Short mmCIF file of C-alpha atoms in Angstrom, two decimals:
data_model
loop_
_atom_site.label_atom_id
_atom_site.label_comp_id
_atom_site.label_asym_id
_atom_site.label_seq_id
_atom_site.Cartn_x
_atom_site.Cartn_y
_atom_site.Cartn_z
CA MET A 1150 96.23 122.13 64.88
CA SER A 1151 93.30 119.74 64.97
CA GLU A 1152 94.00 116.21 66.08
CA HIS A 1153 92.50 115.01 62.81
CA ALA A 1154 95.28 116.78 60.97
CA ARG A 1155 98.01 114.82 62.68
CA PRO A 1156 99.28 111.72 60.90
CA ASP A 1157 100.32 110.16 64.19
CA ALA A 1158 96.71 110.25 65.33
CA GLY A 1159 95.90 107.57 62.83
CA ALA A 1160 99.33 106.03 62.33
CA GLU A 1161 98.61 103.18 64.72
CA ARG A 1162 95.58 102.20 62.65
CA GLN A 1163 97.64 101.77 59.48
CA SER A 1164 98.38 98.22 58.46
CA GLY A 1165 99.85 96.32 55.56
CA ILE A 1166 102.98 97.02 53.59
CA LEU A 1167 102.37 100.78 53.25
CA GLY A 1168 101.84 101.10 56.99
CA MET A 1169 105.08 99.22 57.63
CA ILE A 1170 106.94 101.46 55.17
CA GLU A 1171 105.51 104.58 56.79
CA ARG A 1172 106.39 103.53 60.33
CA ALA A 1173 109.87 102.32 59.33
CA GLY A 1174 110.53 105.44 57.29
CA ASN A 1175 109.42 107.77 60.06
CA ARG A 1176 111.89 106.08 62.40
CA LEU A 1177 114.70 107.13 60.12
CA PRO A 1178 116.82 110.11 61.13
CA ASP A 1179 115.99 113.58 59.89
CA PRO A 1180 116.56 113.84 56.11
CA VAL A 1181 119.47 116.21 56.75
CA PHE A 1182 121.29 113.46 58.63
CA ILE A 1183 120.25 110.85 56.08
CA PHE A 1184 122.16 112.82 53.46
CA PHE A 1185 125.03 113.23 55.92
CA TYR A 1186 125.23 109.46 56.40
CA LEU A 1187 124.97 108.93 52.63
CA ILE A 1188 127.95 111.24 52.17
CA ILE A 1189 129.96 109.09 54.56
CA ALA A 1190 128.80 105.89 52.84
CA MET A 1191 129.67 107.28 49.42
CA ALA A 1192 133.16 108.17 50.63
CA VAL A 1193 133.68 104.54 51.70
CA ILE A 1194 132.11 103.01 48.57
CA SER A 1195 134.04 105.28 46.21
CA THR A 1196 137.29 104.29 47.94
CA ILE A 1197 136.47 100.58 47.60
CA ALA A 1198 135.55 101.08 43.94
CA TRP A 1199 138.83 102.94 43.37
CA PHE A 1200 140.84 100.22 45.13
CA PHE A 1201 139.33 97.48 42.93
CA ASN A 1202 139.63 99.68 39.83
CA TRP A 1203 135.98 99.69 38.81
CA SER A 1204 135.83 101.15 35.32
CA VAL A 1205 133.93 101.19 32.03
CA GLU A 1206 134.51 102.45 28.52
CA HIS A 1207 132.64 105.68 27.98
CA PRO A 1208 130.00 105.10 25.27
CA THR A 1209 130.80 108.32 23.38
CA ALA A 1210 134.00 109.97 24.55
CA ARG A 1211 137.36 109.16 22.93
CA ASP A 1212 140.92 109.72 24.07
CA ALA A 1213 143.69 111.42 22.06
CA ALA A 1214 144.41 108.20 20.17
CA GLY A 1215 140.78 107.79 19.16
CA ASP A 1216 140.15 104.85 21.48
CA PRO A 1217 137.16 104.73 23.84
CA LEU A 1218 137.82 106.75 26.95
CA VAL A 1219 138.09 104.57 30.06
CA VAL A 1220 136.16 105.98 33.02
CA SER A 1221 137.41 104.77 36.41
CA ALA A 1222 135.97 105.19 39.89
CA VAL A 1223 137.42 108.12 41.82
CA SER A 1224 137.93 108.03 45.58
CA VAL A 1225 136.70 110.94 47.62
CA PHE A 1226 140.06 110.89 49.36
CA HIS A 1227 142.01 111.54 46.18
CA PRO A 1228 143.86 114.87 46.60
CA ASP A 1229 142.11 116.49 43.62
CA SER A 1230 138.72 115.32 44.87
CA LEU A 1231 139.28 116.55 48.40
CA ARG A 1232 140.61 119.85 47.10
CA HIS A 1233 137.48 120.36 45.01
CA LEU A 1234 135.07 119.38 47.79
CA LEU A 1235 136.69 121.75 50.30
CA VAL A 1236 137.70 124.70 48.14
CA ASP A 1237 134.47 124.79 46.11
CA MET A 1238 132.06 124.20 48.99
CA PRO A 1239 130.21 127.53 48.51
CA ARG A 1240 129.87 126.93 44.75
CA ILE A 1241 128.61 123.37 45.30
CA PHE A 1242 125.87 124.71 47.56
CA THR A 1243 124.83 127.72 45.51
CA GLY A 1244 125.10 125.68 42.31
CA PHE A 1245 122.54 123.11 43.53
CA HIS A 1246 120.14 122.97 40.60
CA PRO A 1247 116.73 123.59 42.23
CA LEU A 1248 117.90 126.08 44.86
CA GLY A 1249 117.65 129.20 42.73
CA TYR A 1250 114.31 128.18 41.21
CA VAL A 1251 112.80 127.53 44.62
CA LEU A 1252 113.96 130.74 46.28
CA VAL A 1253 113.00 132.97 43.34
CA VAL A 1254 109.47 131.61 43.02
CA MET A 1255 108.91 131.53 46.78
CA LEU A 1256 109.76 135.23 47.01
CA GLY A 1257 106.74 135.97 44.86
CA ALA A 1258 104.57 133.22 46.31
CA GLY A 1259 105.26 134.54 49.79
CA VAL A 1260 103.64 137.87 48.91
CA ALA A 1261 100.62 136.26 47.25
CA GLU A 1262 100.13 133.76 50.08
CA ARG A 1263 100.56 136.13 53.00
CA ALA A 1264 98.43 138.81 51.41
CA GLY A 1265 95.61 136.25 51.36
CA LEU A 1266 95.34 135.90 47.58
CA PHE A 1267 95.90 132.14 47.43
CA GLY A 1268 93.47 131.27 50.18
CA THR A 1269 90.73 133.57 48.93
CA ALA A 1270 91.13 132.65 45.27
CA MET A 1271 91.16 128.94 45.94
CA ARG A 1272 88.17 129.17 48.28
CA ALA A 1273 86.21 131.05 45.64
CA ALA A 1274 87.33 128.67 42.89
CA VAL A 1275 86.42 125.43 44.63
CA ARG A 1276 83.40 126.49 46.68
CA ASP A 1277 80.95 125.22 44.06
CA VAL A 1278 83.15 122.53 42.48
CA PRO A 1279 82.35 118.91 43.41
CA ARG A 1280 85.11 117.44 45.55
CA LEU A 1281 85.11 114.42 43.26
CA PHE A 1282 86.65 116.34 40.36
CA LEU A 1283 89.43 118.10 42.26
CA THR A 1284 91.93 115.28 41.81
CA PRO A 1285 91.67 114.86 38.01
CA ALA A 1286 91.78 118.64 37.60
CA VAL A 1287 94.90 118.94 39.76
CA ALA A 1288 96.56 115.96 38.06
CA LEU A 1289 95.90 117.26 34.56
CA VAL A 1290 97.16 120.75 35.37
CA ALA A 1291 100.22 119.20 37.03
CA MET A 1292 101.08 117.12 33.97
CA MET A 1293 100.54 120.08 31.66
CA GLY A 1294 102.62 122.15 34.08
CA ASN A 1295 105.71 120.23 32.97
CA LEU A 1296 105.83 122.71 30.09
CA ALA A 1297 106.94 125.16 32.79
CA ALA A 1298 109.77 122.78 33.77
CA ASP A 1299 111.02 123.31 37.34
CA ALA A 1300 108.49 126.03 38.05
CA ALA A 1301 105.78 123.36 38.17
CA TYR A 1302 107.31 121.86 41.32
CA VAL A 1303 107.52 125.07 43.30
CA VAL A 1304 104.21 126.54 42.13
CA LEU A 1305 101.66 123.80 41.49
CA ILE A 1306 102.41 121.45 44.38
CA PRO A 1307 101.91 123.95 47.25
CA LEU A 1308 98.90 125.44 45.43
CA ALA A 1309 97.28 122.00 45.27
CA ALA A 1310 97.48 121.77 49.07
CA VAL A 1311 95.64 125.08 49.39
CA ILE A 1312 92.98 123.94 46.91
CA TYR A 1313 92.30 120.72 48.82
CA ALA A 1314 92.23 122.43 52.21
CA ALA A 1315 89.83 125.06 50.90
CA ALA A 1316 87.55 122.23 49.73
CA GLY A 1317 87.71 120.54 53.12
CA ARG A 1318 89.93 117.72 51.90
CA HIS A 1319 93.32 116.74 53.27
CA PRO A 1320 95.95 119.12 51.82
CA VAL A 1321 98.63 116.41 51.79
CA ALA A 1322 96.41 114.47 49.35
CA GLY A 1323 96.57 117.51 47.08
CA ILE A 1324 100.35 117.58 47.44
CA THR A 1325 100.68 113.89 46.53
CA ALA A 1326 98.31 114.21 43.56
CA ALA A 1327 100.20 117.22 42.21
CA PHE A 1328 103.59 115.60 42.88
CA ALA A 1329 102.44 112.46 41.06
CA GLY A 1330 101.32 114.57 38.09
CA VAL A 1331 104.33 116.85 37.90
CA SER A 1332 107.01 114.25 38.62
CA GLY A 1333 105.46 110.81 38.15
CA GLY A 1334 103.90 112.04 34.92
CA PHE A 1335 107.02 113.99 34.00
CA SER A 1336 106.93 113.00 30.31
CA ALA A 1337 103.14 112.96 29.94
CA ASN A 1338 101.71 116.01 28.23
CA LEU A 1339 99.29 117.08 25.55
CA LEU A 1340 101.97 119.16 23.83
CA PRO A 1341 105.69 118.71 23.12
CA GLY A 1342 107.94 120.89 25.25
CA GLN A 1343 111.52 121.68 26.04
CA LEU A 1344 112.08 118.16 27.41
CA ASP A 1345 111.36 116.81 23.93
CA ALA A 1346 113.96 119.11 22.42
CA LEU A 1347 116.50 118.11 25.07
CA LEU A 1348 116.02 114.34 24.83
CA PHE A 1349 115.78 114.19 21.04
CA GLY A 1350 118.95 116.22 20.75
CA ILE A 1351 120.71 113.46 22.68
CA THR A 1352 118.95 110.81 20.58
CA GLU A 1353 120.14 112.44 17.36
CA ALA A 1354 123.74 112.34 18.54
CA ALA A 1355 123.38 108.60 19.22
CA VAL A 1356 121.81 107.90 15.81
CA VAL A 1357 124.58 109.48 13.74
CA ALA A 1358 126.86 106.48 14.07
CA LEU A 1359 124.43 104.33 12.07
CA ASP A 1360 122.40 106.86 10.08
CA PRO A 1361 123.96 110.30 9.52
CA THR A 1362 120.90 111.36 7.49
CA TRP A 1363 118.46 111.03 10.42
CA THR A 1364 117.19 114.36 11.76
CA MET A 1365 115.48 115.15 15.01
CA ASN A 1366 111.69 115.57 15.03
CA ILE A 1367 110.68 117.58 18.07
CA ALA A 1368 107.17 116.09 17.85
CA GLY A 1369 108.49 112.52 17.49
CA ASN A 1370 106.78 111.42 20.73
CA TRP A 1371 103.76 113.73 20.60
CA PHE A 1372 101.08 111.05 20.16
CA PHE A 1373 102.78 108.82 22.72
CA ILE A 1374 103.06 111.42 25.49
CA ALA A 1375 99.50 112.59 24.83
CA ALA A 1376 98.32 109.01 25.29
CA MET A 1377 100.38 108.82 28.51
CA THR A 1378 98.41 111.79 29.81
CA PHE A 1379 95.07 110.02 29.38
CA VAL A 1380 96.45 106.74 30.75
CA TYR A 1381 98.03 108.33 33.83
CA LEU A 1382 95.14 110.67 34.69
CA PRO A 1383 92.68 107.99 35.95
CA ILE A 1384 95.53 106.21 37.76
CA ILE A 1385 96.45 109.32 39.75
CA TRP A 1386 92.74 109.97 40.38
CA PHE A 1387 92.13 106.45 41.70
CA VAL A 1388 95.28 106.24 43.84
CA THR A 1389 94.67 109.66 45.41
CA ASP A 1390 90.99 109.21 46.23
CA ARG A 1391 90.92 105.48 47.01
CA ILE A 1392 94.35 104.74 48.52
CA VAL A 1393 96.22 107.82 49.72
CA GLU A 1394 93.52 110.11 51.09
CA PRO A 1395 91.73 107.41 53.13
CA ARG A 1396 95.06 106.60 54.81
CA LEU A 1397 95.56 110.27 55.70
CA GLY A 1398 92.22 110.50 57.46
CA PRO A 1399 89.79 113.44 57.59
CA TRP A 1400 91.08 117.00 57.59
CA SER A 1401 89.70 119.72 59.84
CA GLY A 1402 92.81 121.83 60.35
CA GLY A 1403 91.73 124.90 58.38
CA THR A 1404 92.34 126.28 54.93
CA VAL A 1405 95.89 127.57 55.31
CA ALA A 1406 99.16 125.97 56.41
CA GLY A 1407 99.41 125.51 60.14
CA GLY A 1408 95.68 125.04 60.67
CA GLY A 1409 94.66 128.71 60.73
CA GLU A 1410 91.85 130.29 58.80
CA THR A 1411 92.24 132.50 55.78
CA PRO A 1412 92.35 136.16 56.90
CA GLU A 1413 89.22 138.22 56.40
CA THR A 1414 87.13 135.16 55.52
CA ASP A 1415 83.44 135.10 56.35
CA PRO A 1416 82.67 132.32 58.86
CA GLU A 1417 80.26 130.70 56.40
CA GLY A 1418 82.88 130.63 53.66
CA GLU A 1419 81.60 133.54 51.60
CA THR A 1420 84.06 136.03 50.14
CA THR A 1421 83.87 139.51 51.67
CA PRO A 1422 83.44 142.63 49.49
CA ALA A 1423 87.07 143.64 50.17
CA GLN A 1424 88.26 140.22 49.06
CA LYS A 1425 86.15 140.36 45.90
CA LYS A 1426 87.69 143.72 45.08
CA GLY A 1427 91.13 142.27 45.76
CA LEU A 1428 90.49 139.33 43.44
CA ALA A 1429 89.38 141.66 40.67
CA HIS A 1430 92.53 143.77 41.03
CA ALA A 1431 94.69 140.66 41.15
CA GLY A 1432 93.04 139.42 37.96
CA VAL A 1433 93.98 142.65 36.19
CA ALA A 1434 97.57 142.32 37.44
CA VAL A 1435 97.76 138.72 36.18
CA LEU A 1436 96.45 139.79 32.78
CA LEU A 1437 99.00 142.60 32.52
CA VAL A 1438 101.92 140.32 33.42
CA CYS A 1439 100.75 137.73 30.86
CA LEU A 1440 100.53 140.44 28.20
CA VAL A 1441 104.06 141.57 29.01
CA TRP A 1442 105.33 138.00 28.62
CA LEU A 1443 103.46 137.71 25.33
CA PHE A 1444 105.04 140.97 24.20
CA LEU A 1445 108.49 139.62 25.09
CA THR A 1446 107.82 136.39 23.21
CA VAL A 1447 106.13 137.80 20.10
CA ASP A 1448 107.40 140.96 18.44
CA VAL A 1449 103.96 142.53 18.32
CA VAL A 1450 105.03 145.56 16.30
CA SER A 1451 106.69 143.54 13.55
CA LEU A 1452 103.77 141.08 13.61
CA VAL A 1453 101.23 143.83 13.03
CA THR A 1454 103.31 145.46 10.28
CA LEU A 1455 104.09 142.08 8.69
CA GLY A 1456 107.81 142.32 9.35
CA ALA A 1457 108.28 145.91 8.16
CA PHE A 1458 109.69 147.00 11.49
CA SER A 1459 111.12 145.06 14.41
CA LEU A 1460 110.74 146.64 17.83
CA TYR A 1461 113.64 144.62 19.20
CA GLY A 1462 115.94 145.03 16.22
CA GLY A 1463 115.90 141.27 15.78
CA ASN A 1464 114.20 138.36 17.45
CA ALA A 1465 111.92 138.81 20.43
CA PRO A 1466 113.81 138.31 23.74
CA LEU A 1467 111.99 135.09 24.58
CA TYR A 1468 111.79 133.65 21.05
CA LEU A 1469 114.86 132.58 19.11
CA GLY A 1470 113.26 132.97 15.70
CA ASP A 1471 115.64 130.58 13.93
CA PRO A 1472 113.84 129.25 10.82
CA ALA A 1473 115.92 126.06 11.03
CA ASN A 1474 114.37 125.24 14.42
CA GLU A 1475 111.04 123.76 15.33
CA VAL A 1476 108.67 126.20 17.04
CA THR A 1477 109.18 124.48 20.40
CA GLU A 1478 112.95 124.85 20.11
CA ASN A 1479 112.58 128.56 19.41
CA LEU A 1480 110.39 128.83 22.52
CA VAL A 1481 113.04 127.42 24.87
CA PRO A 1482 113.85 130.92 26.27
CA PHE A 1483 110.14 131.41 26.92
CA PHE A 1484 109.88 128.12 28.82
CA SER A 1485 113.05 128.90 30.75
CA SER A 1486 111.72 132.34 31.72
CA LEU A 1487 108.61 130.97 33.41
CA VAL A 1488 110.31 130.78 36.81
CA ALA A 1489 110.92 134.53 36.67
CA GLY A 1490 107.45 134.95 35.19
CA PHE A 1491 105.74 133.21 38.07
CA MET A 1492 107.73 135.18 40.61
CA ILE A 1493 106.77 138.51 39.00
CA LEU A 1494 103.17 137.40 38.50
CA PHE A 1495 102.78 136.41 42.15
CA VAL A 1496 104.38 139.62 43.41
CA PHE A 1497 102.20 141.94 41.37
CA ALA A 1498 99.03 139.90 41.85
CA GLY A 1499 99.69 139.68 45.60
CA ILE A 1500 100.31 143.42 45.85
CA ALA A 1501 97.19 144.22 43.81
CA TYR A 1502 95.09 141.94 45.98
CA GLY A 1503 96.60 143.09 49.27
CA ARG A 1504 96.20 146.81 48.54
CA ALA A 1505 92.55 146.34 47.58
CA ALA A 1506 91.70 143.88 50.37
CA GLY A 1507 93.56 145.85 53.03
CA THR A 1508 96.14 143.18 53.91
CA ILE A 1509 99.03 145.29 52.54
CA LYS A 1510 99.32 148.79 53.96
CA ASP A 1511 102.69 149.92 52.60
CA HIS A 1512 105.90 148.67 51.02
CA ARG A 1513 107.23 147.40 54.35
CA ASP A 1514 104.47 144.79 54.43
CA ILE A 1515 105.68 143.49 51.07
CA VAL A 1516 109.24 143.15 52.35
CA ASP A 1517 108.02 141.43 55.52
CA MET A 1518 106.03 138.94 53.43
CA MET A 1519 109.06 138.10 51.29
CA ALA A 1520 111.20 137.73 54.41
CA GLY A 1521 108.59 135.47 55.96
CA ALA A 1522 108.66 133.24 52.88
CA MET A 1523 112.43 132.94 53.15
CA LYS A 1524 112.12 132.16 56.86
CA ASP A 1525 109.83 129.25 56.00
CA MET A 1526 112.51 127.95 53.63
CA GLY A 1527 115.16 127.83 56.37
CA TYR A 1528 114.92 124.07 56.84
CA TYR A 1529 115.04 123.51 53.10
CA LEU A 1530 118.25 125.56 52.86
CA VAL A 1531 119.92 123.34 55.46
CA LEU A 1532 118.68 120.24 53.68
CA ALA A 1533 119.74 121.58 50.28
CA PHE A 1534 123.32 122.07 51.50
CA PHE A 1535 123.76 118.41 52.42
CA ALA A 1536 121.81 117.18 49.40
CA ALA A 1537 123.94 119.30 47.07
CA TYR A 1538 127.11 117.95 48.60
CA PHE A 1539 125.99 114.35 48.26
CA VAL A 1540 124.95 114.80 44.61
CA GLU A 1541 128.29 116.45 43.83
CA LEU A 1542 130.24 113.70 45.57
CA PHE A 1543 128.26 110.97 43.79
CA ASN A 1544 128.85 112.55 40.38
CA GLN A 1545 132.52 113.09 41.07
CA SER A 1546 133.02 109.44 42.06
CA GLN A 1547 131.89 108.38 38.53
CA LEU A 1548 129.86 105.56 40.11
CA GLY A 1549 126.66 106.81 38.48
CA LEU A 1550 128.18 106.59 35.00
CA ILE A 1551 129.77 103.19 35.71
CA SER A 1552 126.50 101.67 36.95
CA ALA A 1553 124.53 103.17 34.05
CA VAL A 1554 126.85 101.83 31.35
CA ASN A 1555 127.04 98.35 32.90
CA GLY A 1556 123.26 98.20 33.20
CA ALA A 1557 122.73 99.30 29.61
CA ASP A 1558 125.23 96.68 28.40
CA ALA A 1559 123.32 93.97 30.29
CA ILE A 1560 120.08 94.87 28.48
CA ARG A 1561 121.87 94.96 25.13
CA ASP A 1562 123.23 91.46 25.65
CA SER A 1563 119.99 89.92 26.97
CA GLY A 1564 118.79 88.48 23.64
CA LEU A 1565 115.14 88.68 24.74
CA PRO A 1566 112.17 89.32 22.38
CA LEU A 1567 111.91 92.92 21.26
CA PRO A 1568 108.78 94.00 23.21
CA ILE A 1569 110.23 92.45 26.37
CA VAL A 1570 113.51 94.30 25.79
CA LEU A 1571 111.62 97.58 25.58
CA GLY A 1572 109.75 96.69 28.75
CA LEU A 1573 113.09 96.01 30.44
CA ILE A 1574 114.38 99.35 29.23
CA VAL A 1575 111.44 100.96 31.02
CA VAL A 1576 112.24 99.02 34.20
CA PHE A 1577 115.98 99.73 33.96
CA ALA A 1578 115.39 103.45 33.43
CA GLY A 1579 113.08 103.43 36.44
CA LEU A 1580 115.63 101.68 38.65
CA LEU A 1581 118.48 103.88 37.45
CA ASN A 1582 116.32 106.90 38.18
CA LEU A 1583 116.53 106.01 41.88
CA PHE A 1584 120.27 106.78 41.78
CA VAL A 1585 120.77 109.33 38.98
CA GLY A 1586 118.23 112.14 38.99
CA SER A 1587 118.84 114.10 35.81
CA ALA A 1588 116.71 112.90 32.86
CA SER A 1589 119.16 114.24 30.30
CA ALA A 1590 122.20 112.82 32.13
CA LYS A 1591 120.75 109.31 32.21
CA TRP A 1592 119.70 109.45 28.56
CA ALA A 1593 123.11 110.77 27.53
CA LEU A 1594 124.62 107.65 29.09
CA MET A 1595 122.05 105.14 27.86
CA ALA A 1596 121.27 106.46 24.37
CA PRO A 1597 124.65 105.71 22.72
CA VAL A 1598 124.15 102.01 23.56
CA LEU A 1599 120.38 101.56 23.47
CA VAL A 1600 119.47 103.64 20.40
CA PRO A 1601 121.89 101.97 17.93
CA MET A 1602 121.08 98.56 19.40
CA LEU A 1603 117.35 99.05 18.81
CA MET A 1604 117.95 100.52 15.36
CA LEU A 1605 119.71 97.29 14.38
CA LEU A 1606 116.58 95.48 15.60
CA ASN A 1607 114.42 97.74 13.36
CA VAL A 1608 113.12 99.89 16.20
CA SER A 1609 113.06 103.63 15.56
CA PRO A 1610 115.01 106.13 17.66
CA GLU A 1611 111.67 107.74 18.56
CA MET A 1612 110.45 104.47 20.11
CA ALA A 1613 113.69 104.05 22.06
CA THR A 1614 113.27 107.57 23.43
CA ALA A 1615 109.63 106.94 24.35
CA ALA A 1616 110.48 103.76 26.28
CA TYR A 1617 113.16 105.58 28.23
CA ARG A 1618 110.76 108.41 29.13
CA VAL A 1619 108.23 106.03 30.67
CA GLY A 1620 110.76 104.55 33.09
CA ASP A 1621 112.37 107.90 33.84
CA SER A 1622 109.05 109.33 35.07
CA ALA A 1623 107.50 106.62 37.22
CA THR A 1624 110.09 106.40 40.00
CA ASN A 1625 110.85 110.12 40.36
CA ILE A 1626 108.39 110.32 43.23
CA ILE A 1627 109.87 107.67 45.53
CA THR A 1628 113.55 108.53 45.67
CA PRO A 1629 114.87 111.08 48.19
CA LEU A 1630 117.74 111.63 45.72
CA MET A 1631 115.29 113.38 43.39
CA VAL A 1632 116.25 117.02 43.96
CA TYR A 1633 112.67 118.21 44.60
CA PHE A 1634 111.73 115.36 46.96
CA PRO A 1635 112.98 117.27 50.04
CA LEU A 1636 111.05 120.35 48.94
CA VAL A 1637 107.81 118.37 48.65
CA LEU A 1638 108.46 117.04 52.15
CA VAL A 1639 108.82 120.63 53.37
CA PHE A 1640 105.51 121.55 51.70
CA ALA A 1641 103.78 118.64 53.47
CA ARG A 1642 105.29 119.55 56.83
CA ARG A 1643 103.89 123.05 56.60
CA TRP A 1644 100.46 121.44 56.96
CA VAL A 1645 101.36 118.40 59.08
CA PRO A 1646 104.59 119.04 61.03
CA GLU A 1647 104.95 115.36 62.00
CA PHE A 1648 104.87 114.21 58.37
CA GLY A 1649 108.11 112.28 57.82
CA ILE A 1650 110.13 110.98 54.93
CA GLY A 1651 108.54 107.56 55.47
CA SER A 1652 105.07 109.11 55.28
CA LEU A 1653 105.83 110.77 51.95
CA THR A 1654 107.52 107.68 50.51
CA SER A 1655 104.70 105.35 51.52
CA ALA A 1656 102.15 107.80 50.10
CA MET A 1657 103.93 107.95 46.73
CA ILE A 1658 104.74 104.24 46.30
CA PRO A 1659 101.23 103.30 45.07
CA TYR A 1660 101.44 106.01 42.39
CA SER A 1661 104.88 104.80 41.31
CA ILE A 1662 103.88 101.13 41.10
CA TRP A 1663 100.71 101.74 39.10
CA LEU A 1664 102.29 104.32 36.80
CA LEU A 1665 105.18 101.96 36.09
CA ILE A 1666 102.88 99.00 35.39
CA ALA A 1667 100.65 101.08 33.14
CA GLY A 1668 103.68 102.54 31.36
CA ILE A 1669 105.18 99.11 30.68
CA ILE A 1670 101.87 97.77 29.32
CA MET A 1671 101.45 100.86 27.17
CA THR A 1672 105.00 100.62 25.79
CA VAL A 1673 104.79 96.92 24.97
CA GLY A 1674 101.32 97.35 23.48
CA TRP A 1675 102.46 100.29 21.37
CA VAL A 1676 105.21 98.14 19.83
CA TYR A 1677 102.88 95.21 19.16
CA LEU A 1678 100.27 97.46 17.51
CA GLY A 1679 102.84 99.55 15.62
CA LEU A 1680 101.04 102.82 16.38
CA PRO A 1681 102.62 106.08 15.19
CA LEU A 1682 104.54 107.89 17.94
CA GLY A 1683 104.12 111.32 16.41
CA PRO A 1684 103.86 113.07 13.04
CA GLY A 1685 106.18 111.13 10.73
CA ALA A 1686 107.48 108.96 13.58
CA GLU A 1687 106.81 105.21 13.52
CA VAL A 1688 107.78 102.31 15.76
CA ALA A 1689 109.47 100.42 12.92
CA PHE A 1690 112.73 101.61 11.42
CA THR A 1691 114.83 100.49 8.46
CA LEU A 1692 118.47 101.41 8.18
CA PRO A 1693 119.37 103.03 4.86
CA GLN A 1694 121.33 100.83 2.49
CA ALA A 1695 125.03 101.59 2.24
CA GLY A 1696 126.43 103.03 -0.97
#
């Protein structure tokens, strides 16, 4: 690896707060042991919380008598807790949310990467593209990639590194830009997606107590999240090109992970005839896979015959077809299938490329490539075990729910002007996001308090949801408790082995700060101006008159 590719080569030159954070963070133990120490700390804290009987009333659940259910802290050393943690250890590990997504996609990506498809395609794609426009392109695709949910993390982020390296730019800058788009811009998009359906379903349940006639509008934040996309795009562009990449230094370590060169690449960067043939074959494979997914989503036969005959005997496998649902709700199976779709697409495209380019001789090469991808994920598997155990222990202690409810109550009782309250909701959601990763879990805890409170202040449920989404996105990228944070660290270490948790945190902090500031200003300004949040969704809200 070139010396220019090593962060330590320039680490001594770093100064200021970010340099201090990087150096301090890189002195921390390995992330595996950080989670191990957090498990020990959580065991102690949960026992203290249990001893002092920390508890809250659950905002929605009721006991048998109809009274609010009291949720109390649970000690790790309670017999039931210990029994669960020891007996269900395999299930806790295998049930870790991102584990299956990561391994499935990486099986396919391993074939496409090792066959040479990624390196060749990215080199051809960016050879004539100005370096200046790489960052906004990556950031926009990353934000739009949220429609693919978890697949965006395991597909777009490592691809961004390849794109940057192929363009002669530092691949870690590509990783940070993509991570900022996918995770920091988690709610920003030009189109509503499955996250909208998920969050508004929770919002609707919170509204019923005050207005049983209110119905969920899946596009209730459409205009708002589209505006977020255009607000966040220049921020990610500026932070990447003007703050993060200069701190990383120049890159001369090659176009593939580890500093090597893409196989079969002409020394002057031109694509060889075999590679061009491989790209053409891979393009056909990609088209065929996309057509298959379209066929599974749209009943082509019944569409052509105007409903006279249904090939599937009902709805298409990836489309619910319920007339009572919005189109996006009916497409939830399609969105959820994209992880499998990417895996299949990468496998077939990689095979098509490799057979034509000569990098795949027989089926054993395909198996070796998949095995190699799993070998690269060995560290992540170890890390995922400890991370899964900590997340399970934290949830079981009930401390996440207790802290969320108490924090929401504090905002409710603040008595501050309305725009400031919404700004505080953004800040509170961002702070809470450092401790509770799931967007739906946090909103399920906050919505029953925040949504009715804001409705009584003449703020619509759509605006309450929008404010929450801003805070939930901005701090995703700076907390190691975010389930994909360790994976992004693994991606960075494939290019720069010395890249530590402090390096990644310090690189992402500027994104988080500027996205949070911009999000707060946008939220407060949206309320002051009274702009529509989506079709039929306004900031103002009037409760229906009783009787």
